[in-house]
Coordinates of C-alpha atoms and ligand atoms in Angstrom, one line a residue:
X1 CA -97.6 -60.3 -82.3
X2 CA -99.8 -63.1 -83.0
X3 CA -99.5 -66.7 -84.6
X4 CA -102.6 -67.4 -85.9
X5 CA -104.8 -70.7 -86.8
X6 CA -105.0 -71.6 -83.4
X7 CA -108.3 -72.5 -82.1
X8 CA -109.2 -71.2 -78.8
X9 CA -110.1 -74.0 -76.2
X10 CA -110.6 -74.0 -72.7
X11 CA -112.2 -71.6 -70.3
X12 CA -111.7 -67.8 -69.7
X13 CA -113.1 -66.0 -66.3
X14 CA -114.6 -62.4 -67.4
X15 CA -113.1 -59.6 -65.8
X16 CA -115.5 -55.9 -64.3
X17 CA -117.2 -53.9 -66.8
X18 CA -114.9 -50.9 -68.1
X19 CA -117.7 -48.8 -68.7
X20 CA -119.6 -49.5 -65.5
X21 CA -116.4 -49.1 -63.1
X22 CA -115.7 -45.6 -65.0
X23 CA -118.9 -44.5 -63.7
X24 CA -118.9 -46.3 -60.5
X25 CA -115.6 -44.6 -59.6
X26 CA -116.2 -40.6 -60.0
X27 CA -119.8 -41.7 -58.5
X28 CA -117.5 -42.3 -55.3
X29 CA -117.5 -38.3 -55.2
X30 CA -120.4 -38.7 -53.6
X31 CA -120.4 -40.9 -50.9
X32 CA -117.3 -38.5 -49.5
X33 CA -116.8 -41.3 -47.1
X34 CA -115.5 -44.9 -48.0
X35 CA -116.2 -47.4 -50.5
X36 CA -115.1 -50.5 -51.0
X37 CA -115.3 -51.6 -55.1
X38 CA -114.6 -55.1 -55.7
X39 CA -114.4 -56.6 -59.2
X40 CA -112.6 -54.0 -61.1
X41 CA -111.3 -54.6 -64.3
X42 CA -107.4 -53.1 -63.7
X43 CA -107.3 -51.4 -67.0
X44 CA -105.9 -48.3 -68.3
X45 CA -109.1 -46.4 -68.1
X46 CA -109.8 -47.2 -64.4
X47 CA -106.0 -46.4 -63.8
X48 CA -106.0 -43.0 -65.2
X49 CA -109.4 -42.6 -63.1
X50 CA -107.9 -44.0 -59.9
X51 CA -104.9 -41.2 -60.7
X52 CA -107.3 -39.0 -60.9
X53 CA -109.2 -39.4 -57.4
X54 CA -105.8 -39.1 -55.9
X55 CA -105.1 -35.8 -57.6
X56 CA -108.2 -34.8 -56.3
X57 CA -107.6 -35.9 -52.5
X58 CA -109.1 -39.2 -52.6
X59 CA -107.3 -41.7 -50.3
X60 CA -106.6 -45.1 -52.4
X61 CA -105.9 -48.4 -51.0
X62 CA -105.8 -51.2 -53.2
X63 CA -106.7 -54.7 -51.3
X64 CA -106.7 -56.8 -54.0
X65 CA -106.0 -57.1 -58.0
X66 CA -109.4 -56.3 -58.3
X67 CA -110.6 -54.3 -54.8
X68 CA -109.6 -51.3 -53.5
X69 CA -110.9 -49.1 -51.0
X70 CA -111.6 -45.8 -51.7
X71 CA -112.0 -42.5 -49.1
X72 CA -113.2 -39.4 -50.9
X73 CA -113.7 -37.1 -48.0
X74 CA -111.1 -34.9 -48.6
X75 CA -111.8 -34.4 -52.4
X76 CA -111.7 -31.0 -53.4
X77 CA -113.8 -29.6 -56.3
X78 CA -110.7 -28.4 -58.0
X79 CA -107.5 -29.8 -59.0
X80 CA -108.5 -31.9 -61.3
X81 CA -105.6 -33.1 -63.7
X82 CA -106.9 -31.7 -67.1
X83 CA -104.3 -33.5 -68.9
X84 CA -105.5 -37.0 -67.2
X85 CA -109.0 -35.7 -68.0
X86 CA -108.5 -35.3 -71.5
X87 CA -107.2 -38.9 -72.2
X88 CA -110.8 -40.2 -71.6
X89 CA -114.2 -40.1 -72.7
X90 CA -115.7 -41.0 -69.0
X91 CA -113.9 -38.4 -67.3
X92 CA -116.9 -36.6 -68.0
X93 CA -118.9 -37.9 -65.2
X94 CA -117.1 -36.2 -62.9
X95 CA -119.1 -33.3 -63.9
X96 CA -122.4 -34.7 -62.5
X97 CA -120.6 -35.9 -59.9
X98 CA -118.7 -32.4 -58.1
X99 CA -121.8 -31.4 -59.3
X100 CA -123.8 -33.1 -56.9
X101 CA -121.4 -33.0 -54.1
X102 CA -120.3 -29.4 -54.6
X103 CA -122.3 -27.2 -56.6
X104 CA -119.5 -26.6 -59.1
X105 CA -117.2 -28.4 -61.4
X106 CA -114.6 -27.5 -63.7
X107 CA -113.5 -30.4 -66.6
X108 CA -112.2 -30.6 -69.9
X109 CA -114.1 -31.1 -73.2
X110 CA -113.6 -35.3 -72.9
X111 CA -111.3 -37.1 -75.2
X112 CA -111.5 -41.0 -75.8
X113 CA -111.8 -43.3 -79.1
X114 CA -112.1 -41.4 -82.0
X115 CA -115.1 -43.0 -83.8
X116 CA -116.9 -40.1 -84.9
X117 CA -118.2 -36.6 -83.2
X118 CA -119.4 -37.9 -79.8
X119 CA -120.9 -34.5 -78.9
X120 CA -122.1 -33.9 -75.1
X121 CA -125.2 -31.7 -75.3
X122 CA -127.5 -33.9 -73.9
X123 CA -125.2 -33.9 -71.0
X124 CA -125.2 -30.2 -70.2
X125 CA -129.0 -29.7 -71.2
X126 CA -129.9 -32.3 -68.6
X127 CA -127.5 -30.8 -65.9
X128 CA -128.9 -27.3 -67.1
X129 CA -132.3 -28.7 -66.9
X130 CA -131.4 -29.5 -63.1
X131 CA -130.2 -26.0 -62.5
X132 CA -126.6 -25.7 -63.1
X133 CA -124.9 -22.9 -65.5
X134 CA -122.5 -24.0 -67.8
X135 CA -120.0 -22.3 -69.4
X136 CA -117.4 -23.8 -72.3
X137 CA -114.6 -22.2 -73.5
X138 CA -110.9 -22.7 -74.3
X139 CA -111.9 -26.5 -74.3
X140 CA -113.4 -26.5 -70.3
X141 CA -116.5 -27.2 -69.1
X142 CA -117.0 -25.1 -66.2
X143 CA -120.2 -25.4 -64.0
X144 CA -121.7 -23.6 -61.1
X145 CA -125.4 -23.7 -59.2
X146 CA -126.8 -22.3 -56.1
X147 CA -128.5 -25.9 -55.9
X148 CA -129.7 -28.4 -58.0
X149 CA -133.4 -28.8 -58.1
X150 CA -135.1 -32.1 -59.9
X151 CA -136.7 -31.9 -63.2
X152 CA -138.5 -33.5 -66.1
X153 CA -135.6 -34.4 -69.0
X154 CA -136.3 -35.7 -72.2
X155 CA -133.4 -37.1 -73.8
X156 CA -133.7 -36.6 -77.7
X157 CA -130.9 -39.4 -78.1
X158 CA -130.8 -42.7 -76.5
X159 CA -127.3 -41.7 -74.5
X160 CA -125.4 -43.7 -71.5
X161 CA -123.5 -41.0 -70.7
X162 CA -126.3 -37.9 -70.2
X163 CA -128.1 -40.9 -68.4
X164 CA -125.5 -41.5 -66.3
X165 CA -124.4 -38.0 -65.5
X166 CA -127.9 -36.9 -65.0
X167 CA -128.4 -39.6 -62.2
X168 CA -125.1 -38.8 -60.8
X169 CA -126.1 -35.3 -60.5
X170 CA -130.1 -35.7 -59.3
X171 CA -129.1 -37.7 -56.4
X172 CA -129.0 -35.0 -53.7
X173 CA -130.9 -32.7 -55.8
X174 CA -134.0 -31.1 -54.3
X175 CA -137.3 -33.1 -55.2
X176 CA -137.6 -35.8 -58.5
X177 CA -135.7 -36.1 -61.7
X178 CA -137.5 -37.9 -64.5
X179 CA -135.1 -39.3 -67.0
X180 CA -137.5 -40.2 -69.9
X181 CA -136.0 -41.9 -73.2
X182 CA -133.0 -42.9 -71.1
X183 CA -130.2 -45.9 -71.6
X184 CA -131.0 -49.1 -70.1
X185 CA -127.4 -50.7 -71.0
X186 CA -126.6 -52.8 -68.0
X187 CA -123.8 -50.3 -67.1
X188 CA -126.8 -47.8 -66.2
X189 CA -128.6 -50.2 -64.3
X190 CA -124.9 -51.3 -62.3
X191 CA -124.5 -47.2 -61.8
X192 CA -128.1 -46.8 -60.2
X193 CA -127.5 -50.0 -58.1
X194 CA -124.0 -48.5 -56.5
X195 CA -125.5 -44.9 -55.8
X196 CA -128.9 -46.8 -54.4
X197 CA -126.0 -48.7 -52.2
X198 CA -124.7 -44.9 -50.9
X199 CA -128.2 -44.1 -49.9
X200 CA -129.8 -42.1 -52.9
X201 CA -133.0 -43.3 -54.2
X202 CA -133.3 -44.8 -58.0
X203 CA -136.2 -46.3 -59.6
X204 CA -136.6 -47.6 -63.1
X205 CA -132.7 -47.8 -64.6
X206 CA -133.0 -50.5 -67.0
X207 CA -136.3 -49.2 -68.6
X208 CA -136.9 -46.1 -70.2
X209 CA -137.9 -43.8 -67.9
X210 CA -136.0 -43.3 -64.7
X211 CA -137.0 -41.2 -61.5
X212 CA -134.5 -40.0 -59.0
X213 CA -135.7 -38.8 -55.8
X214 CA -133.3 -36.5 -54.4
X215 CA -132.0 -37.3 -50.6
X216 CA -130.2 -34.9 -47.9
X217 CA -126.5 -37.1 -48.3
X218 CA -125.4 -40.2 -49.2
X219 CA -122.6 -42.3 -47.7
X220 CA -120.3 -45.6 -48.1
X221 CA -120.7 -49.0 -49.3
X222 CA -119.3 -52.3 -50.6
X223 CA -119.9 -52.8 -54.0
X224 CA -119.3 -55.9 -56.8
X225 CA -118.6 -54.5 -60.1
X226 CA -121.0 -56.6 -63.2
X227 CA -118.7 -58.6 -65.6
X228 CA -117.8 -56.9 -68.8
X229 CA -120.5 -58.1 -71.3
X230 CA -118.2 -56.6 -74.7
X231 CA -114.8 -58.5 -73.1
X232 CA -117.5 -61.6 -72.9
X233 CA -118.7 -60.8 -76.2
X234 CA -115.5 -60.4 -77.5
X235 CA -114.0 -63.6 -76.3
X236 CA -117.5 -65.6 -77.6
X237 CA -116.5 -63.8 -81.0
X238 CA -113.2 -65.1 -80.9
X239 CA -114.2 -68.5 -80.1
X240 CA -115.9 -68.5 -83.4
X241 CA -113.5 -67.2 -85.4
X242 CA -110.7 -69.6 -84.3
X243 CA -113.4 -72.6 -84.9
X244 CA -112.8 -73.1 -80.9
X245 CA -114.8 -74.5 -77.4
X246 CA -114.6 -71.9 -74.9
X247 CA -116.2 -71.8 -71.5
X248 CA -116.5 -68.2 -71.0
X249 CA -117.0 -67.6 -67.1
X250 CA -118.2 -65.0 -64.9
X251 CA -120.7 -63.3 -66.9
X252 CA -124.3 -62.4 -66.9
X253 CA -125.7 -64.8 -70.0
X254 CA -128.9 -62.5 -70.5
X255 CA -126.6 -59.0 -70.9
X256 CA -125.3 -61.0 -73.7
X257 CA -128.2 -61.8 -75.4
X258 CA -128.0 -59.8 -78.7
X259 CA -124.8 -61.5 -79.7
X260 CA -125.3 -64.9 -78.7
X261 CA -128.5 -64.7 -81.3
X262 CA -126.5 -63.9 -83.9
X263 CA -123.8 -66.0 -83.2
X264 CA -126.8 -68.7 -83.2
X265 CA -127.9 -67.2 -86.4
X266 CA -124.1 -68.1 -87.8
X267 CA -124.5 -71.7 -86.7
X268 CA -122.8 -71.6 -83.3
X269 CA -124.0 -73.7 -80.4
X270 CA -124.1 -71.7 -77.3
X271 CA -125.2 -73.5 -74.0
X272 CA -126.0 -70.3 -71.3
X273 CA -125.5 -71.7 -67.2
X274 CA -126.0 -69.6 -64.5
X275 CA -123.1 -67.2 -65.0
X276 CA -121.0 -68.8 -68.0
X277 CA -121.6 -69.4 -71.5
X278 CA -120.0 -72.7 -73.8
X279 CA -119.5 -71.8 -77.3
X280 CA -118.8 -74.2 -79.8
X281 CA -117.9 -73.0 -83.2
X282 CA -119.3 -75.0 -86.4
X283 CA -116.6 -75.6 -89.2
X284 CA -117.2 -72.4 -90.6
X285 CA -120.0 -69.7 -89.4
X286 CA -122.5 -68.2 -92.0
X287 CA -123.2 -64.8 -92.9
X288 CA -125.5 -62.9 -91.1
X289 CA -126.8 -59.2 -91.1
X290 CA -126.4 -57.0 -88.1
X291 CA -127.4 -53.0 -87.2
X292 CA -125.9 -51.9 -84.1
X293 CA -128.9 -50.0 -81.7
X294 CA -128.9 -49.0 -78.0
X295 CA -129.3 -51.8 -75.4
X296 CA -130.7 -54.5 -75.8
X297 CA -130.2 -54.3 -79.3
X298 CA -127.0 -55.3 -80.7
X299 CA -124.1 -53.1 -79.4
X300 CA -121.8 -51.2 -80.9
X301 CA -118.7 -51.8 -79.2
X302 CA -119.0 -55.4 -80.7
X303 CA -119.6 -54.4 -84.5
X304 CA -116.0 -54.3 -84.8
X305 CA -115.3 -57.9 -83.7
X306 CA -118.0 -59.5 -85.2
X307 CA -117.5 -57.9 -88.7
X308 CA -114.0 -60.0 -88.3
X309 CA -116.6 -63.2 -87.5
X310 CA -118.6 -61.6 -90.9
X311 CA -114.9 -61.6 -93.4
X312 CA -114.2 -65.4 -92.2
X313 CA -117.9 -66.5 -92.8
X314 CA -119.6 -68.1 -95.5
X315 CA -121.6 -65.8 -97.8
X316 CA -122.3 -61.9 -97.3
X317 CA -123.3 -59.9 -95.0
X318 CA -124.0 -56.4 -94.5
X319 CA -123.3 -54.3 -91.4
X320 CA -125.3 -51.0 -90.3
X321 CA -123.6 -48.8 -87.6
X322 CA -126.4 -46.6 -86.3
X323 CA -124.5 -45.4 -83.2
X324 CA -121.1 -43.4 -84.2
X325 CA -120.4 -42.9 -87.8
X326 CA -116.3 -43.0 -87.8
X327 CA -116.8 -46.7 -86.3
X328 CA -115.4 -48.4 -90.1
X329 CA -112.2 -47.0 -89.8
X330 CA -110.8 -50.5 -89.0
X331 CA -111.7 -51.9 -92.1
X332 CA -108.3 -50.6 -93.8
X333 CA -106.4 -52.5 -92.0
X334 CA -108.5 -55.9 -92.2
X335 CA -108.3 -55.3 -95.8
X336 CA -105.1 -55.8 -95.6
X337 CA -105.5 -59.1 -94.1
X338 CA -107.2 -60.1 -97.4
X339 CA -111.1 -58.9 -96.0
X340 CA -113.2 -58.2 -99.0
X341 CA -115.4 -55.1 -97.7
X342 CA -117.2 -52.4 -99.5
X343 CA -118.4 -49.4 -97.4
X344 CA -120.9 -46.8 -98.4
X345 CA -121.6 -44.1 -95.7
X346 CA -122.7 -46.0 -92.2
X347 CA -123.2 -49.4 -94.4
X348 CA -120.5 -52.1 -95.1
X349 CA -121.1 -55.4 -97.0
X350 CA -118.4 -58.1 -96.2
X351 CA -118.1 -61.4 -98.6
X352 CA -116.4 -63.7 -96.3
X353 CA -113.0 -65.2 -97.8
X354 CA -112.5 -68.9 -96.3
X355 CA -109.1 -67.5 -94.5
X356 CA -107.5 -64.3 -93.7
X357 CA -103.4 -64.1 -93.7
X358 CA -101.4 -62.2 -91.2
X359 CA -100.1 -58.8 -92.1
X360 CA -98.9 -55.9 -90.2
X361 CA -102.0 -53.8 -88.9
X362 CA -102.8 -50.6 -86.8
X363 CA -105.7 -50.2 -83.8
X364 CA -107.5 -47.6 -85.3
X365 CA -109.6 -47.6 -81.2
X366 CA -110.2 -49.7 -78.4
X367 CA -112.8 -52.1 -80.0
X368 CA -111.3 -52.1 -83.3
X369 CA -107.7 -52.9 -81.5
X370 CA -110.0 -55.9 -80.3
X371 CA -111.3 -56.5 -83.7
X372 CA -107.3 -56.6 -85.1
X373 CA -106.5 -59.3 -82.1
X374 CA -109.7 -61.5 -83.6
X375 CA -108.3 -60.9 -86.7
X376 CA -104.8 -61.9 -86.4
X377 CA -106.1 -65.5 -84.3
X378 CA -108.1 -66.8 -87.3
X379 CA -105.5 -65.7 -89.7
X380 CA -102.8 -68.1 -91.1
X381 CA -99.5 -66.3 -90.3
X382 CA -98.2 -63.8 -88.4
X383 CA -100.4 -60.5 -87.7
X384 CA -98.4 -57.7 -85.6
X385 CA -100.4 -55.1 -83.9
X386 CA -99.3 -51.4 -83.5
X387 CA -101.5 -49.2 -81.4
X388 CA -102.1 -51.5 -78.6
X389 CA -102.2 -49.2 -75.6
X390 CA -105.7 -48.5 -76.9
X391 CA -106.7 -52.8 -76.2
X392 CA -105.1 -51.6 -72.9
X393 CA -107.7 -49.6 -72.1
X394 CA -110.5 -52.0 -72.0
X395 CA -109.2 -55.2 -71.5
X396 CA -107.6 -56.9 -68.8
X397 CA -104.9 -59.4 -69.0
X398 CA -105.2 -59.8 -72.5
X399 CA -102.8 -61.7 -73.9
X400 CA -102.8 -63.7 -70.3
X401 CA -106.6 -64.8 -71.0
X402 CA -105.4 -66.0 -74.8
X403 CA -102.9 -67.9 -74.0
X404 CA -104.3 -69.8 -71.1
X405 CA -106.8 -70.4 -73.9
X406 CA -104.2 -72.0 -76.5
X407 CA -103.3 -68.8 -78.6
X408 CA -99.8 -67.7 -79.9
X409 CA -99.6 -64.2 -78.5
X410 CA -97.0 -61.7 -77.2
X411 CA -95.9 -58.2 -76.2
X412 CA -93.4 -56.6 -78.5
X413 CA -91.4 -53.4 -78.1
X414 CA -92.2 -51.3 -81.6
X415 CA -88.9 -51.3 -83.5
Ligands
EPZ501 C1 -120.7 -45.1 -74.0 O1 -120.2 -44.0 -74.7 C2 -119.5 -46.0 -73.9 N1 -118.5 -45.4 -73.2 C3 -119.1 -46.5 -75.3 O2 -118.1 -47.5 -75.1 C4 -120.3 -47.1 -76.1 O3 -119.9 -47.4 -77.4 C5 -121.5 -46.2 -76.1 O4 -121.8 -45.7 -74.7 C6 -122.7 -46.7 -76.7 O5 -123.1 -47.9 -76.0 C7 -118.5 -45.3 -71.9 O6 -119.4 -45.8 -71.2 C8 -117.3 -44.6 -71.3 P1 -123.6 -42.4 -75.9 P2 -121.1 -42.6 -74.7 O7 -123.7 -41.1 -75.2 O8 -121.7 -42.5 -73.4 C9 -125.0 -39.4 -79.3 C10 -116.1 -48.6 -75.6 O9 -115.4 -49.0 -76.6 N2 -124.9 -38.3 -78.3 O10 -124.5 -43.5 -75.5 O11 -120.1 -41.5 -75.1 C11 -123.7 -39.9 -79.7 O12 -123.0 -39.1 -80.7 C12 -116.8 -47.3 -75.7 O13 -116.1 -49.1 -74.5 C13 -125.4 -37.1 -78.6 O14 -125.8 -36.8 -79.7 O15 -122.1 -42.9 -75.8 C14 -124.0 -41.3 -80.2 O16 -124.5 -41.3 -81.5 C15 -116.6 -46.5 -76.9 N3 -125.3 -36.1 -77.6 C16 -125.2 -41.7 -79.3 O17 -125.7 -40.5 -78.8 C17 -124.8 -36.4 -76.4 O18 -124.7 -35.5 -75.5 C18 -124.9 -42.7 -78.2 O19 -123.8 -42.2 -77.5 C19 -124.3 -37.7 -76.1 C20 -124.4 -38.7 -77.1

């Protein structure tokens, strides 16, 4: 339940990247040895993956809030919890990853946000491409090889997940895997950097084309987690829509660069330091246009919160979503915060309203649960959120971070 009105002030320290740690921890598989993984965001998603390592025969020792150690030799191919599995979209990295480790992997069809058809064909071409046989039915992924050999793969779709699953899987394969048309979100590039720590040898993440040579083994490491740019960009967002100063700490400034322009765009001064951002909101922010794209064009993941920034703004804008088409779904419910939207296929145009008012509202996902929290701190009133195990899964200490930072915000049991 939130309060709303409040400006945000003050400073907020970013927590570990959801999306790289998901990766970083079935990518653990590999090392079967120890790794230590420091800066992990404690959310639900890296819990139900923690759980799932265990299940598995992983040994778990958590040395910190945001450290644990992590011993992966006795892992066994099988026993993985399907019904753990199923929750989450990035449990499907742990099919390049027993892949690579040994020869064979059994998953279910991956659940997660529901934001449109999220299909995984790139992932099994690429993994075919390497040698494996893969077989789906009854909702399982099952897949076998005698060994994985490198090869060319085009990828007809700009995808972070057949990226990442393809360099999870072409570490120990034999020769080089070329990855062409692949992701270069920083989570790829944080991926690459953690298996180059186990020992395997990755060039080029973070451009388009990358090549895996394939080594004997890999081992152990320590390894820092990057800060979550869309918890970053979510908090910038925020900062604007309450008409806030916030020093938002712990980041890398240049993974944030396609929302700090627009928010420029909008009239908001942004300083960038070292590894923090200041963002000072004007009176009232103007409209802008914005059409998500794959890294380093604007994301996805923060279409939803800065549509909220769009309804509050002065004049219209109009928002493209060219990643997942279900990603509007959220606009119901900020109607009924007073949002004047209009939505014609993958295109909405949003007249800002000078205020929204606080009304009851759903998360429709995780970055629309997000959006709902945005909502209900520049609204005047009271906003209640149902739903909100889905904010759970991506970011930490939420309502902690927004109060420290001024906000009226609490955890209530659904009546
Ligand atoms: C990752 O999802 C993230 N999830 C998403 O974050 C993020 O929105 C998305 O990348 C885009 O940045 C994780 O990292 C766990 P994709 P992913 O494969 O890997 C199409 C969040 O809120 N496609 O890059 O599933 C697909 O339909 C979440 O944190 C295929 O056609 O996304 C989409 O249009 C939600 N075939 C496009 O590619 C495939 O085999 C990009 O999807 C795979 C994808």
């Amino acid at each position: 339940m939130i309060e709303g009105s409040h400006k945000l002030t003050g400073e907020v320290s970013i927590s570990g990247a959801k999306n790289a740690a998901v990766a970083i921890l079935p990518a653990t598989i590999l090392a079967g040895s120890t790794c230590t993984i420091k800066n992990l965001p404690m959310v639900k998603d890296v819990t139900y993956l923690r759980d799932m390592l265990i299940q598995m025969g992983g040994k778990i020792h958590i040395l910190d809030n945001d450290k644990i150690r992590i011993d992966t030799s006795g892992i066994a191919a099988h026993n993985i919890d399907l019904e753990l599995a199923k929750k989450m979209r990035a449990s499907y990295y742990f099919l390049g990853a027993l892949l690579g480790r040994f020869k064979k992997a059994e998953v279910p069809f991956p659940g997660g946000c529901d934001i449109g058809v999220r299909p995984i064909d790139l992932h099994i071409k690429g993994l075919e491409a390497l040698g494996a046989k893969i077989k789906i039915s009854h909702g399982l992924i099952k897949a076998k090889t005698d060994g994985l050999k490198g090869a060319r793969i085009y990828l007809d779709v700009v995808s972070v997940g057949a990226t990442i699953n393809i360099m999870l899987a072409a570490c120990t394969a034999k020769g080089t895997t070329t990855i062409e048309n692949a992701a270069k979100e920083p989570y790829i590039v944080d991926t690459a950097n953690f298996l180059n720590a186990l020992g395997a040898n990755i060039k080029g993440a973070g451009t388009d084309v990358i090549k895996i040579k394939g080594v004997e083994s890999l081992g152990g490491c320590e390894y820092s987690v990057i800060p979550d740019q869309v918890e970053a960009g979510t908090y910038m967002i925020a900062t604007a829509a309450t008409r806030g100063d916030v020093l938002i700490k712990n980041i890398i400034p240049t993974h944030l660069d396609a929302v700090s322009a627009k928010l420029r765009e909008m009239g908001v001064e942004i300083t960038e330091y070292e590894d923090s951002v200041r963002v000072k909101a004007p009176s009232r922010t103007k409209a802008v246009n914005i059409k998500t794209m794959p890294y380093p064009g604007f994301p996805t993941d923060m279409q939803q919160p800065m549509s909220v920034l769009l309804s509050v703004s002065e004049g219209t804008g109009i928002v493209t979503e060219s990643i997942f088409e279900s990603r509007f779904k959220y606009f119901e419910e900020l109607k009924k915060m007073g949002a004047k939207i209009k939505i014609e296929g993958r295109v909405a145009v949003i007249e800002g309203v000078p205020k929204l008012t606080g009304a009851p509202v759903y998360a429709t996902d995780l970055r629309a649960g997000a959006a709902m929290v945005v909502a209900g701190l520049t609204a005047e009133g009271k906003t209640t959120i149902s739903n909100v195990s889905y904010i759970d899964r991506g970011y930490e200490r939420l309502e902690e971070k927004l109060i420290n930072l001024g906000s009226r915000i609490r955890r209530i049991e659904e009546k």
